[in-house]
Amino acid sequence: MTQANNASIESLLAETRVFQPPAPDTLGFKAPGGRGPRGWHIHSLEEFKRLHKRSIENPEGFWAEEARTVEWFAPWTRVLDWKAPDARWFVDAKLNVCHNCVDRHVSAGYGDETAIVWEGEPLGVRTGHPAPGSKYAKTPEIKRLTYRQVQSEVCRLANALKALGVKKGDVVTLYMPMVPELAIACLACARIGAPHSVIFGGFAAQAIVERVEDARSKVIITADGGYRRGDVVKLKDAVDQACAKTSLVKDVLVLRRTGHAVQWHDGSAGGKRDHWWHETVPKMSDQCPCEPMDAEDMLFLLYTSGSTGKPKGIVHTTAGYLVFVQMTARLAFNLIPSSGQLFWCSADIGWVTGHSYVLYGAMANRVATLIYEGAPNFPDNARFWDIIERHKVTQFYTAPTAIRSFMKWGTEFPARHDLSSLKVLGTVGEPINPEAWIWYHEHVGGARCPIVDTYWQTETGGHVITPLPGAVPTKPGSCTLPMLGVDAAVVNEQGEELPPDRGGLLVIRKPWPGMLRGIFRDPDRYVQAYWSRVFGKGAGGERTPYYFSADGARRDKDGYFWVMGRVDDVINVSGHRLGTMEVESALVSHPAVAEAAVVGMPHAIKGTGICAFVTLKSEFLRTLPGHPDDAVRKALSDHVVREIGAIARPDSIRFADGLPKTRSGKIMRRLLRDVAAGVEKITQDTTTLEDFSVVARLRESDEE
Ligand code: WTA
C-alpha cells in the first residue's frame, strides 16, 4: 500500500499530460458563450482568464453583476463590507434561498419540470419487476418530484415545523438517509429561516449529542432507518440514544422509510416527543410564505473536523452562499436549465458537497438533481453505471476514493452499460492520483468528457479552484485554476507568493461570497484557525490576514494548482474529513487506554487510512495473559465506531509502551506519520525526542 501511494505521489509530480476542453457544441450544450440572463458561460481559456482578472481587480463590480442572477426581495446597499476577518456580503439585502431554488421556478412557469429524481437502494421492494433498461431482474423504487411538488411538500413540512414551535433562527437538526425528504427538510428550514444542521447518517449517537448541544437544537428530523449495502441503518435508534444523553431535544419528527419497529418516546416534560412524519406533515397546509431573510442571516450550520477533538460548526449565510453556489455549479458543471440535463452528485447531503451541489447548486440553476440512497456496490459493482444508463445522467460528480474502488472492481462493470449520456465528470474531496483520473476519463467518460477536479472545503461554501469544462485544459491530478472572483495563491509563511513548482501554503487573499462567516459560538477559534497563520498586504499596503486553507499546494509554470493535502491534523479518509484528535478522544474514552495518537497513513483505496498508536493502562495489561492481541484491537476499533461512526474505524492499531514526545510533552506526530507509512529512514530531526528507544519499539509493534 505504501509503495502504491508513494508511486502515486511521484506520478503526480511527474504528470505532464494536458487534455484540451472539447468544443462547446460537442458537449451538447445550447448555451452560447458570454453573458446571458443566467450569468456567464465561458467557452475559451482566454475569455476565462480575462474575466478572472477582472473579477479580482474589481470584485465588487463582478459580484454585483453575478448577484443579478438570483431573485431579491430587497436590494443591497453595499456589495461588501470587509473588516478582516469578518465579511458581510450584499449588505441589507433581503431574499430567501428556498424561494430561489423552488418558488421562482414555479412562478416563472417551470413548475412541471423535474426537480428531483430519487432512487432507493433495495431492488424489487415495491414493484418487483425490472425498470426499463435495467440489467437487474428487479426494479428499485424511483420517485420524481417536479418543482411544484417540491414546493407543496416543503410548505407542508415548514408548517409542521412551525407547529412544533420552530421559529426563525432556531437550529433544526437533520439526521436522515438519502431520501427526497432530506432535501425537502433542508428547503423547509431555509423557507422559514431556521438554520439546518445536517448530521451525516454514518455518524454515531455521541456525534449527535455533541452537535445538538453545541447548536442548542431542540428539534430533530430523522427516519426510522435507511438502506445501505442491503442493510438497514437504524437512525432512529441512534437519535434515541443521543436523546438519552441530552435533555435539549423536545421534538423528533420521524419519517417512515424502512418500516422496522422503533421505540417511541414521550418528551421529558410529558407530552409527545416523537411524531411520525406521515401522521403530521400531510395534514398541514401546502401554503407557507418564504421568510424574507437578511443577506447575512444564517442559512445553515455544518459541523466539520478541525485540529482539536471538537468539531467546528461552520456557519454559512444566505445571500453570499446562494450567489456563490449558483455560479460555481453553473460554471463547473455547465448547468443549463430546461435542457434535459440530469445532474448526479453521489455525495451524501450530510457533507458540504451534498449541501452545495446535490441540493442548492443544482436547484438554484433549475437543473434536475439525482439522489441515490445507497451504496455503489449493491446489488453488484455496476449499480452506479446502471443508474447513469437508466436515468441518462449528464453530469456525474464523485470522489477519488470511489473511483479507486471502481478501478479495483474492474472495467467490465462500466463497460456493461451505455454511459453515452454523460457530458461532464467531476471529482472532489482529496487529491486525485493521475492513474484514477485517466481511468475515470477512459472507462466512464469514454475519453470524451472533460473532468472537473474541484478543490474546495466546507469552509469555502463552493468550488474555489476548478477547471471549467468547456474552457480550461485539464492535467490529471491538478485542480487547475481559481474560480472567478477567487484570489487563491501558494505562499510561504511570510505570505509571499512562491515561484512555480515550489510547495507552500494554499491561501485565499480576498474575501469571496461563499466563505464561512464564522464558527458557531466560537469567534476566537474562527480567527485562530483561519486568519492567524498567514499575513500579506491589503489593497493599501496594510498588513492583512489571508484565509488559510490548511492545505499544502504548488503551482506549475502555467499557474495550475496541485494540491498536496492537509498540513494540519485533519485527514481525508475515503474523502470524508476527520480530525485525528477526534479519533484520539474516542480511543482514550475506552477504559483500557492510557494514551493514544492517531495519524493518517497511505491507503490504496481510501487515500488516507487511520493509524492509531495506543498505550494501554498497566492495570488493564495485567489482566491480559501475555500481550495485547487482536481481541483488544477489535474492542478498541468497535469502540471508535460506537463513539464516532464507521467512517472512523482505524485501519491499523499499534500498541506501544510509550509515545514519542518532545521535551515539552508534545506527541511527535510527524514522526508517527513516518512510522505509519513505513518510511525506512526516519528523516525527521529526532534530537528533541524524550526517549528515542520508543521509536524503535513502535516500529517493532507493527501489526503485520
Ligand atoms: C480536500 C470537501 C485535493 C482538501 C468539499 C480540503 C481536495 C478538504 C479536493 C476539505 C481536491 C477537497 N483536490 N484535495 N479537488 N477537494 N480536498 O471540508 O484537503 O469535507 O482541505 O470539503 O478536502 O474537505 P471538506
XYZ file of C-alpha atoms and ligand atoms in Angstrom:
729
model
C 0.000 0.000 0.000
C 2.723 2.363 0.978
C 4.528 1.654 -2.229
C 1.423 2.256 -4.302
C 0.893 5.559 -2.601
C 4.456 6.739 -2.926
C 4.249 5.786 -6.561
C 1.095 7.915 -6.888
C 2.790 10.934 -5.378
C 5.699 10.514 -7.744
C 3.397 10.183 -10.709
C 1.591 13.342 -9.581
C 4.882 15.183 -9.586
C 5.838 13.793 -12.972
C 2.448 14.305 -14.629
C 2.713 16.271 -17.860
C -0.339 15.269 -19.907
C -2.729 18.009 -20.989
C -6.306 17.422 -22.147
C -7.928 20.143 -24.225
C -11.544 21.032 -23.474
C -13.994 19.722 -26.055
C -15.692 22.197 -28.356
C -18.795 23.558 -26.591
C -21.177 22.156 -29.194
C -19.751 18.656 -28.810
C -20.582 18.977 -25.133
C -24.159 19.235 -26.307
C -24.846 22.498 -24.560
C -27.148 25.011 -26.066
C -25.945 27.949 -24.008
C -23.845 30.372 -26.002
C -20.641 31.748 -24.562
C -20.564 35.176 -22.990
C -23.037 36.688 -20.622
C -26.745 35.884 -20.679
C -29.555 36.455 -18.207
C -28.268 33.481 -16.247
C -24.749 34.840 -15.960
C -21.559 33.879 -17.715
C -20.979 30.798 -19.777
C -17.365 30.517 -20.661
C -16.102 28.707 -23.688
C -12.442 29.602 -24.009
C -9.388 29.877 -21.830
C -8.737 33.442 -22.985
C -12.243 34.518 -22.065
C -11.895 32.807 -18.697
C -8.558 34.448 -17.928
C -9.811 37.862 -18.941
C -12.866 37.518 -16.735
C -10.885 36.148 -13.833
C -8.538 39.101 -13.963
C -11.458 41.488 -13.991
C -13.165 39.681 -11.119
C -10.058 40.052 -8.951
C -9.367 43.660 -9.912
C -12.941 44.734 -9.278
C -14.569 42.098 -7.076
C -17.496 44.229 -6.019
C -18.397 45.052 -9.610
C -18.062 41.425 -10.602
C -20.181 40.063 -7.757
C -22.837 42.738 -8.133
C -23.250 41.651 -11.736
C -23.334 37.976 -10.811
C -25.829 38.605 -7.992
C -28.411 39.741 -10.528
C -28.886 36.074 -11.394
C -30.747 35.467 -8.138
C -34.062 36.972 -7.037
C -34.079 39.506 -4.227
C -36.934 40.787 -2.056
C -34.943 43.947 -1.331
C -31.670 45.183 -2.868
C -28.307 45.590 -1.162
C -26.883 48.928 -0.148
C -23.258 47.733 -0.401
C -21.832 44.679 -2.110
C -19.201 44.029 0.538
C -18.338 45.179 3.985
C -14.943 43.673 4.842
C -13.219 44.143 8.139
C -10.866 41.193 8.195
C -11.761 38.547 9.136
C -15.438 39.479 9.105
C -17.231 39.766 5.797
C -20.742 40.948 5.092
C -21.892 40.462 1.523
C -24.857 42.208 -0.113
C -25.413 44.349 2.944
C -29.075 44.974 3.910
C -30.461 42.890 1.057
C -33.404 40.543 1.664
C -34.008 37.212 -0.047
C -34.860 33.589 0.590
C -32.852 30.603 -0.618
C -35.873 28.294 -0.864
C -37.630 30.906 -2.972
C -34.634 30.930 -5.306
C -34.409 27.140 -5.534
C -38.117 26.431 -5.881
C -40.702 29.214 -5.952
C -39.102 31.412 -8.559
C -39.035 28.464 -10.975
C -42.705 27.698 -10.317
C -43.670 31.374 -10.715
C -41.742 31.572 -13.966
C -43.814 28.719 -15.411
C -41.449 25.792 -14.843
C -43.453 24.135 -12.070
C -43.839 20.929 -14.079
C -40.130 20.470 -14.720
C -38.379 17.731 -12.773
C -36.577 18.963 -9.699
C -35.558 15.713 -8.016
C -35.129 12.169 -9.305
C -34.673 9.726 -6.462
C -33.746 6.075 -6.453
C -33.845 3.873 -3.354
C -31.249 1.195 -2.809
C -33.285 -2.034 -2.451
C -34.407 -3.838 -5.564
C -37.875 -5.262 -6.003
C -39.339 -3.916 -2.789
C -42.384 -2.218 -4.175
C -42.978 -3.279 -7.754
C -40.964 -6.448 -8.248
C -40.485 -6.028 -11.992
C -37.457 -4.633 -13.788
C -37.137 -0.976 -14.613
C -36.875 -0.235 -18.343
C -33.302 -0.604 -19.493
C -32.171 -2.167 -16.246
C -29.790 -5.072 -16.275
C -31.205 -6.191 -12.922
C -34.107 -8.586 -12.581
C -35.948 -6.382 -10.129
C -36.609 -2.701 -10.062
C -35.694 -0.178 -7.384
C -38.130 2.340 -6.024
C -37.947 5.569 -8.013
C -39.579 8.920 -7.292
C -39.687 12.005 -9.447
C -40.686 15.329 -7.982
C -41.466 18.423 -10.005
C -40.713 21.896 -8.701
C -44.408 22.311 -7.949
C -44.495 19.095 -5.922
C -41.347 20.090 -4.076
C -42.975 23.431 -3.313
C -46.059 21.895 -1.704
C -44.074 19.274 0.232
C -41.713 21.947 1.505
C -44.617 24.159 2.579
C -46.308 21.319 4.464
C -43.141 20.444 6.317
C -42.399 24.109 7.003
C -45.855 24.422 8.566
C -45.278 21.264 10.596
C -42.032 22.727 11.926
C -43.803 25.942 12.835
C -46.469 23.898 14.623
C -43.682 22.372 16.713
C -42.698 25.871 17.706
C -39.696 26.295 15.402
C -39.014 29.956 14.787
C -36.661 31.962 12.611
C -33.131 31.458 13.936
C -33.801 28.107 15.700
C -31.407 25.403 14.553
C -33.106 22.221 13.305
C -31.005 19.053 13.274
C -31.431 16.624 10.378
C -30.205 13.045 10.652
C -31.643 11.248 7.670
C -30.956 8.769 4.910
C -30.547 9.967 1.311
C -34.247 10.321 0.540
C -36.087 13.231 -1.121
C -37.458 14.201 2.284
C -33.945 15.201 3.335
C -33.813 17.747 0.520
C -37.350 18.844 1.382
C -36.336 19.258 5.020
C -33.359 21.485 4.164
C -35.537 23.627 1.920
C -38.312 23.837 4.536
C -35.799 25.104 7.081
C -34.480 27.658 4.597
C -38.039 28.714 3.859
C -38.840 29.650 7.449
C -35.354 30.897 8.310
C -34.477 28.067 10.698
C -30.844 27.130 10.004
C -30.393 23.411 9.403
C -27.618 21.349 10.873
C -27.378 18.138 8.877
C -25.526 15.268 10.537
C -24.250 12.575 8.199
C -26.192 9.340 8.850
C -22.912 7.452 9.270
C -22.114 9.286 12.500
C -22.961 7.636 15.812
C -25.142 8.817 18.711
C -22.335 10.637 20.500
C -21.763 12.828 17.455
C -25.437 13.786 17.526
C -25.198 14.725 21.221
C -22.194 16.983 20.639
C -23.719 18.736 17.659
C -27.187 19.153 19.144
C -25.728 20.634 22.317
C -23.377 22.970 20.528
C -26.183 24.188 18.258
C -28.750 24.219 21.113
C -31.072 22.441 18.730
C -34.426 21.357 20.122
C -35.900 19.628 17.082
C -34.504 16.658 15.161
C -35.854 15.318 11.905
C -34.865 11.709 11.321
C -36.161 8.456 9.828
C -36.657 5.008 11.272
C -33.737 3.974 9.090
C -32.209 3.955 5.661
C -30.756 1.308 3.372
C -27.049 0.832 2.869
C -25.484 -2.129 1.073
C -28.544 -4.245 1.744
C -28.652 -3.472 5.462
C -30.916 -1.198 7.423
C -29.090 1.675 9.133
C -31.095 2.333 12.289
C -31.140 6.087 12.517
C -33.984 6.470 14.993
C -32.172 4.193 17.465
C -29.139 6.480 17.348
C -31.351 9.516 17.926
C -32.951 7.744 20.904
C -29.520 7.009 22.359
C -28.493 10.622 21.806
C -31.657 11.969 23.418
C -30.989 9.826 26.471
C -27.787 11.824 26.926
C -29.155 15.307 26.385
C -32.363 16.861 27.607
C -32.294 19.571 24.956
C -34.308 17.802 22.289
C -38.038 18.415 22.670
C -39.378 17.008 19.420
C -38.310 14.328 16.983
C -40.073 14.093 13.648
C -39.669 10.598 12.199
C -40.011 9.682 8.553
C -41.029 6.078 7.919
C -38.597 4.683 5.384
C -37.656 1.110 6.279
C -40.721 0.213 8.338
C -38.846 -1.747 11.012
C -40.057 -1.487 14.608
C -38.790 1.544 16.511
C -39.235 2.680 20.092
C -41.493 5.617 20.761
C -40.772 8.231 23.404
C -42.573 10.973 25.227
C -40.995 14.315 25.974
C -39.259 14.899 29.310
C -41.965 17.392 30.304
C -44.713 14.931 29.356
C -46.467 15.198 26.004
C -45.230 13.643 22.820
C -41.568 13.822 21.865
C -41.696 11.583 18.794
C -44.005 12.350 15.896
C -44.450 10.385 12.706
C -43.915 12.480 9.606
C -46.764 10.698 7.811
C -49.197 11.471 10.626
C -48.192 15.111 10.938
C -46.918 16.615 7.710
C -49.614 15.637 5.173
C -52.292 17.318 7.324
C -50.597 20.679 7.034
C -51.454 23.407 4.559
C -49.408 23.482 1.368
C -49.151 27.254 1.579
C -46.343 28.840 3.537
C -44.704 32.132 2.648
C -40.941 32.359 2.300
C -39.468 34.294 5.196
C -37.606 37.373 3.935
C -34.106 36.742 5.253
C -31.344 39.233 5.707
C -28.411 38.581 3.386
C -26.282 37.678 6.395
C -28.817 35.557 8.294
C -27.532 32.048 8.896
C -28.678 29.547 6.266
C -27.069 26.513 7.803
C -24.595 25.157 10.234
C -22.441 22.219 9.218
C -20.077 20.555 11.637
C -16.691 19.590 10.308
C -13.429 18.344 11.735
C -10.570 20.549 12.738
C -7.341 20.225 14.648
C -8.940 19.617 18.044
C -11.245 16.884 19.254
C -14.277 19.134 18.994
C -15.890 19.550 15.557
C -16.418 23.098 14.340
C -19.885 24.392 13.491
C -19.208 26.141 10.192
C -21.649 28.993 9.626
C -22.901 29.812 6.137
C -25.256 32.691 5.498
C -27.942 33.390 2.958
C -27.020 35.679 0.086
C -23.316 35.136 -0.465
C -23.650 31.366 -0.258
C -26.517 31.293 -2.742
C -24.797 33.555 -5.262
C -21.599 31.535 -4.965
C -23.056 28.019 -5.246
C -25.355 29.002 -8.064
C -22.437 30.423 -10.061
C -19.933 27.680 -9.306
C -22.444 24.903 -10.052
C -23.356 26.546 -13.341
C -19.778 27.126 -14.450
C -18.075 23.963 -13.224
C -20.757 21.573 -14.441
C -22.129 23.645 -17.299
C -25.650 23.535 -15.933
C -28.310 24.760 -18.347
C -31.961 24.887 -17.273
C -34.689 23.286 -19.416
C -32.122 21.392 -21.464
C -32.936 17.918 -20.201
C -29.861 17.695 -18.024
C -29.759 15.393 -15.026
C -27.011 16.198 -12.568
C -25.823 13.479 -10.229
C -23.541 14.191 -7.316
C -23.028 10.968 -5.395
C -22.080 12.711 -2.128
C -24.350 12.417 0.875
C -26.265 15.571 1.783
C -24.651 15.140 5.216
C -21.430 16.587 3.771
C -20.906 20.029 2.292
C -20.734 18.636 -1.251
C -24.290 17.407 -0.848
C -25.441 20.765 0.501
C -23.867 22.884 -2.204
C -24.294 20.707 -5.272
C -26.851 17.897 -4.761
C -29.181 20.478 -3.352
C -28.695 24.226 -3.591
C -26.414 24.496 -6.638
C -28.472 22.231 -8.876
C -31.845 23.540 -7.754
C -30.905 27.223 -7.944
C -29.928 26.545 -11.564
C -33.196 24.706 -12.271
C -31.461 21.514 -13.294
C -32.832 18.153 -12.117
C -30.759 16.561 -9.392
C -30.474 12.826 -8.819
C -30.434 11.461 -5.296
C -29.445 7.831 -4.773
C -29.951 6.312 -1.368
C -27.364 3.589 -1.145
C -24.021 2.032 -1.921
C -22.198 1.781 -5.276
C -21.797 -1.982 -4.841
C -25.360 -3.061 -4.228
C -26.553 -5.436 -5.592
C -23.293 -5.527 -7.545
C -20.409 -3.342 -8.599
C -22.279 -1.872 -11.563
C -25.030 -0.081 -9.653
C -23.773 3.443 -10.414
C -23.407 2.670 -14.122
C -26.867 1.132 -14.192
C -28.240 4.331 -12.650
C -26.412 6.535 -15.164
C -27.681 4.461 -18.086
C -31.312 4.215 -16.968
C -31.739 7.831 -15.906
C -29.467 9.283 -18.614
C -27.317 11.245 -16.218
C -25.500 14.131 -17.930
C -23.087 15.284 -15.209
C -21.612 12.875 -12.681
C -19.680 14.084 -9.645
C -17.933 11.718 -7.222
C -14.812 11.252 -5.087
C -11.367 9.852 -5.987
C -11.773 7.121 -3.369
C -14.884 5.870 -5.181
C -13.022 5.945 -8.493
C -10.205 3.865 -6.993
C -12.789 1.313 -5.844
C -14.294 1.227 -9.343
C -10.790 0.615 -10.719
C -10.261 -2.236 -8.328
C -13.595 -3.794 -9.266
C -12.654 -3.735 -12.933
C -13.542 -2.172 -16.261
C -16.177 -4.793 -17.072
C -18.741 -3.068 -14.843
C -18.861 0.311 -16.596
C -18.353 -1.496 -19.923
C -21.663 -3.352 -19.492
C -23.541 -0.051 -19.573
C -24.277 2.703 -22.046
C -22.764 5.797 -20.469
C -23.078 7.973 -23.566
C -25.458 10.415 -21.845
C -22.536 11.737 -19.756
C -21.094 15.123 -20.723
C -19.073 16.261 -17.726
C -17.388 14.321 -14.922
C -16.323 15.777 -11.605
C -14.246 14.771 -8.603
C -13.869 16.237 -5.132
C -12.664 15.510 -1.631
C -8.960 14.722 -1.922
C -6.174 14.916 -4.472
C -6.845 12.519 -7.333
C -3.964 10.344 -8.479
C -3.373 10.543 -12.253
C -3.999 6.789 -12.668
C -7.520 7.191 -11.252
C -8.083 10.329 -13.333
C -7.127 8.533 -16.559
C -9.256 5.510 -15.667
C -12.252 7.766 -14.993
C -11.630 9.608 -18.244
C -11.435 6.436 -20.332
C -13.822 3.989 -18.731
C -16.533 6.320 -17.503
C -16.102 9.390 -19.676
C -15.494 7.435 -22.902
C -12.391 9.624 -23.449
C -14.784 12.422 -24.401
C -15.988 14.015 -21.153
C -13.918 16.730 -19.520
C -13.118 16.063 -15.863
C -13.504 18.870 -13.380
C -11.274 18.256 -10.359
C -12.916 20.692 -7.972
C -10.919 21.847 -4.968
C -12.865 23.340 -2.068
C -13.806 22.890 1.582
C -16.764 23.030 3.948
C -15.481 26.495 4.805
C -15.340 27.805 1.240
C -19.002 27.021 0.523
C -18.305 26.063 -3.082
C -15.552 25.433 -5.632
C -12.594 27.757 -5.221
C -10.190 26.095 -7.663
C -11.545 24.103 -10.596
C -11.415 23.812 -14.358
C -14.452 24.946 -16.334
C -15.325 22.062 -18.625
C -15.686 23.982 -21.868
C -12.789 26.347 -21.337
C -9.869 25.175 -19.253
C -7.454 22.452 -20.445
C -7.007 19.834 -17.739
C -3.999 17.961 -16.378
C -4.620 14.736 -14.442
C -4.104 15.448 -10.745
C -4.405 19.229 -10.942
C -7.487 21.219 -9.943
C -6.169 23.818 -12.422
C -7.146 27.483 -11.929
C -9.027 29.558 -9.330
C -12.729 30.179 -9.802
C -13.917 33.597 -10.943
C -13.746 36.019 -8.047
C -11.401 33.803 -6.032
C -7.885 35.055 -5.376
C -6.113 31.821 -4.452
C -2.338 31.653 -4.117
C 0.506 29.469 -2.897
C 2.609 31.388 -0.397
C 5.348 30.886 2.171
C 4.982 31.510 5.912
C 5.595 35.223 5.259
C 2.656 35.430 2.882
C 4.871 35.880 -0.194
C 3.695 34.212 -3.362
C 6.040 31.421 -4.381
C 7.536 30.935 -7.849
C 6.326 27.962 -9.943
C 6.881 24.437 -8.653
C 7.648 25.431 -5.089
C 5.476 23.852 -2.424
C 3.780 26.170 0.060
C 0.560 27.048 1.810
C -2.683 27.411 -0.093
C -4.385 30.674 0.851
C -7.145 32.925 -0.465
C -6.188 36.554 -0.345
C -9.533 38.277 -0.742
C -12.985 37.524 0.681
C -15.452 35.694 -1.574
C -19.230 35.437 -1.120
C -19.311 31.706 -0.290
C -16.769 31.936 2.539
C -17.741 30.802 6.017
C -18.834 33.610 8.292
C -17.603 32.014 11.463
C -17.537 29.029 13.758
C -20.790 28.816 15.663
C -20.417 30.422 19.087
C -16.625 30.360 18.857
C -15.304 33.594 17.323
C -11.823 33.077 18.750
C -11.413 29.721 17.106
C -12.566 31.254 13.809
C -9.756 33.782 13.952
C -7.202 31.335 15.215
C -7.985 28.539 12.717
C -8.254 30.549 9.509
C -6.931 34.079 9.908
C -3.885 33.940 12.151
C -1.411 31.883 10.214
C -0.546 33.852 7.090
C -0.495 37.614 6.590
C 0.055 39.635 3.467
C -0.550 43.100 2.163
C -4.015 44.564 1.631
C -5.020 46.956 -1.164
C -3.447 49.929 0.621
C -0.302 48.017 1.569
C -1.566 47.356 5.121
C -0.933 44.028 6.856
C -3.959 41.819 6.326
C -4.667 38.171 7.122
C -5.137 35.691 4.277
C -7.651 32.874 4.535
C -5.588 29.810 5.443
C -6.925 26.576 3.955
C -4.637 24.239 5.920
C -3.735 22.585 2.612
C -0.309 22.484 1.038
C -0.003 23.056 -2.716
C 2.233 24.122 -5.548
C 1.544 25.905 -8.828
C 3.189 24.906 -12.068
C 4.516 27.187 -14.797
C 1.005 27.511 -16.266
C -0.319 28.679 -12.906
C -2.101 25.375 -12.324
C -2.639 24.335 -8.707
C -1.569 20.903 -7.471
C -2.985 20.325 -4.013
C -0.745 18.100 -1.931
C -3.062 17.665 1.060
C -3.614 18.881 4.594
C -0.819 20.354 6.653
C -2.794 20.151 9.921
C -4.218 17.265 11.947
C -7.147 16.719 9.628
C -7.208 13.656 7.365
C -9.367 12.806 4.359
C -10.388 9.197 4.795
C -12.263 7.965 1.731
C -12.980 11.621 1.014
C -14.530 12.021 4.484
C -12.968 14.690 6.588
C -11.901 13.539 10.054
C -9.800 15.043 12.810
C -7.096 12.763 14.177
C -7.838 14.268 17.613
C -11.455 13.146 17.418
C -10.326 9.564 16.952
C -7.826 10.006 19.787
C -10.545 11.293 22.141
C -12.709 8.320 21.238
C -9.822 5.922 21.960
C -8.889 7.430 25.311
C -12.518 7.270 26.406
C -12.067 3.477 26.455
C -11.221 2.291 29.987
C -8.202 0.295 28.825
C -6.450 3.135 27.034
C -3.858 5.315 28.746
C -2.823 7.358 25.742
C -3.426 7.406 22.017
C -2.030 9.184 18.989
C -3.676 8.962 15.602
C -2.129 9.806 12.249
C -3.003 9.307 8.603
C -1.235 6.620 6.614
C -1.191 5.969 2.860
C -4.040 3.702 1.766
C -4.540 2.464 -1.790
C -8.330 2.906 -1.864
C -9.144 5.341 0.925
C -6.331 7.729 0.006
C -5.582 8.102 3.685
C -6.153 5.385 6.261
C -6.289 5.777 10.031
C -3.351 4.536 12.080
C -3.649 4.611 15.865
C -0.762 4.235 18.300
C -2.107 3.185 21.674
C -0.611 2.651 25.111
C -2.754 0.563 27.402
C -3.204 1.185 31.119
C -0.908 -1.004 33.160
C -3.740 -2.284 35.332
C -5.501 -3.381 32.167
C -2.351 -5.005 30.805
C -2.043 -7.034 33.988
C -5.441 -8.584 33.355
C -4.267 -9.835 29.993
C -2.348 -13.042 29.683
C 0.693 -12.226 27.545
C 0.489 -9.376 25.067
C -2.480 -7.345 23.853
C -3.922 -9.221 20.962
C -6.409 -8.934 18.159
C -9.329 -9.088 20.552
C -8.177 -5.845 22.181
C -7.647 -4.301 18.766
C -11.158 -5.253 17.786
C -12.623 -3.968 21.048
C -10.900 -0.592 20.576
C -11.839 -0.401 16.948
C -15.507 -1.154 17.722
C -15.384 1.434 20.468
C -14.290 4.118 17.995
C -17.118 3.112 15.654
C -19.605 3.408 18.519
C -18.236 6.801 19.531
C -17.858 8.421 16.113
C -19.184 6.142 13.381
C -17.951 3.530 10.931
C -16.025 6.095 8.882
C -13.589 6.442 11.797
C -12.734 2.735 12.179
C -8.932 2.564 12.449
C -7.150 0.680 9.674
C -4.284 -0.154 11.951
C -3.890 -0.129 15.732
C -0.386 -0.455 17.119
C 0.411 -0.911 20.773
C 3.378 0.761 22.390
C 4.813 1.241 25.856
C 5.077 4.951 25.301
C 4.549 7.551 22.572
C 7.413 9.660 21.228
C 7.247 13.156 22.695
C 9.218 16.333 22.634
C 10.710 17.539 25.897
C 7.749 19.850 26.289
C 5.470 16.834 26.155
C 4.031 17.174 22.650
C 3.424 13.977 20.730
C 5.679 13.899 17.672
C 3.076 13.312 15.012
C 5.317 13.824 12.004
C 7.489 11.039 13.258
C 4.484 8.802 13.858
C 3.310 9.519 10.328
C 6.643 8.265 9.035
C 6.378 5.158 11.180
C 2.792 4.575 9.982
C 3.828 4.988 6.358
C 6.643 2.523 6.888
C 9.258 5.073 5.905
C 12.516 3.240 6.258
C 14.750 6.072 7.253
C 13.164 8.360 9.808
C 14.009 11.700 8.297
C 12.752 13.984 10.999
C 15.130 15.543 13.431
C 14.650 13.408 16.497
C 17.056 15.173 18.814
C 14.196 16.589 20.864
C 12.801 13.138 21.422
C 12.331 12.408 25.034
C 13.151 8.780 24.605
C 14.382 7.670 21.224
C 14.068 3.988 22.035
C 10.310 4.470 21.934
C 10.503 4.852 18.165
C 12.337 1.628 17.678
C 9.747 -0.182 19.742
C 6.882 1.468 17.896
C 8.219 0.158 14.647
C 8.506 -3.312 16.060
C 4.882 -3.127 17.137
C 3.762 -3.096 13.512
C 0.842 -5.468 13.420
C 1.740 -7.105 10.121
C -9.520 18.126 0.407
C -14.991 18.838 0.713
C -7.390 17.940 -3.471
C -8.629 19.227 0.946
C -15.528 19.684 -0.433
C -9.602 20.103 1.705
C -9.188 18.248 -2.075
C -10.561 19.098 2.273
C -10.032 18.469 -3.191
C -11.916 19.691 2.550
C -9.455 18.379 -4.497
C -11.206 18.681 -1.374
N -8.133 18.115 -4.580
N -7.875 17.994 -2.227
N -10.166 18.526 -5.598
N -11.270 18.727 -2.719
N -9.960 18.367 -0.975
O -14.419 20.215 4.151
O -7.678 18.664 1.809
O -15.039 17.826 3.578
O -9.000 20.875 2.714
O -14.895 19.622 1.850
O -10.652 18.074 1.271
O -12.833 18.693 2.946
P -14.342 19.070 3.210
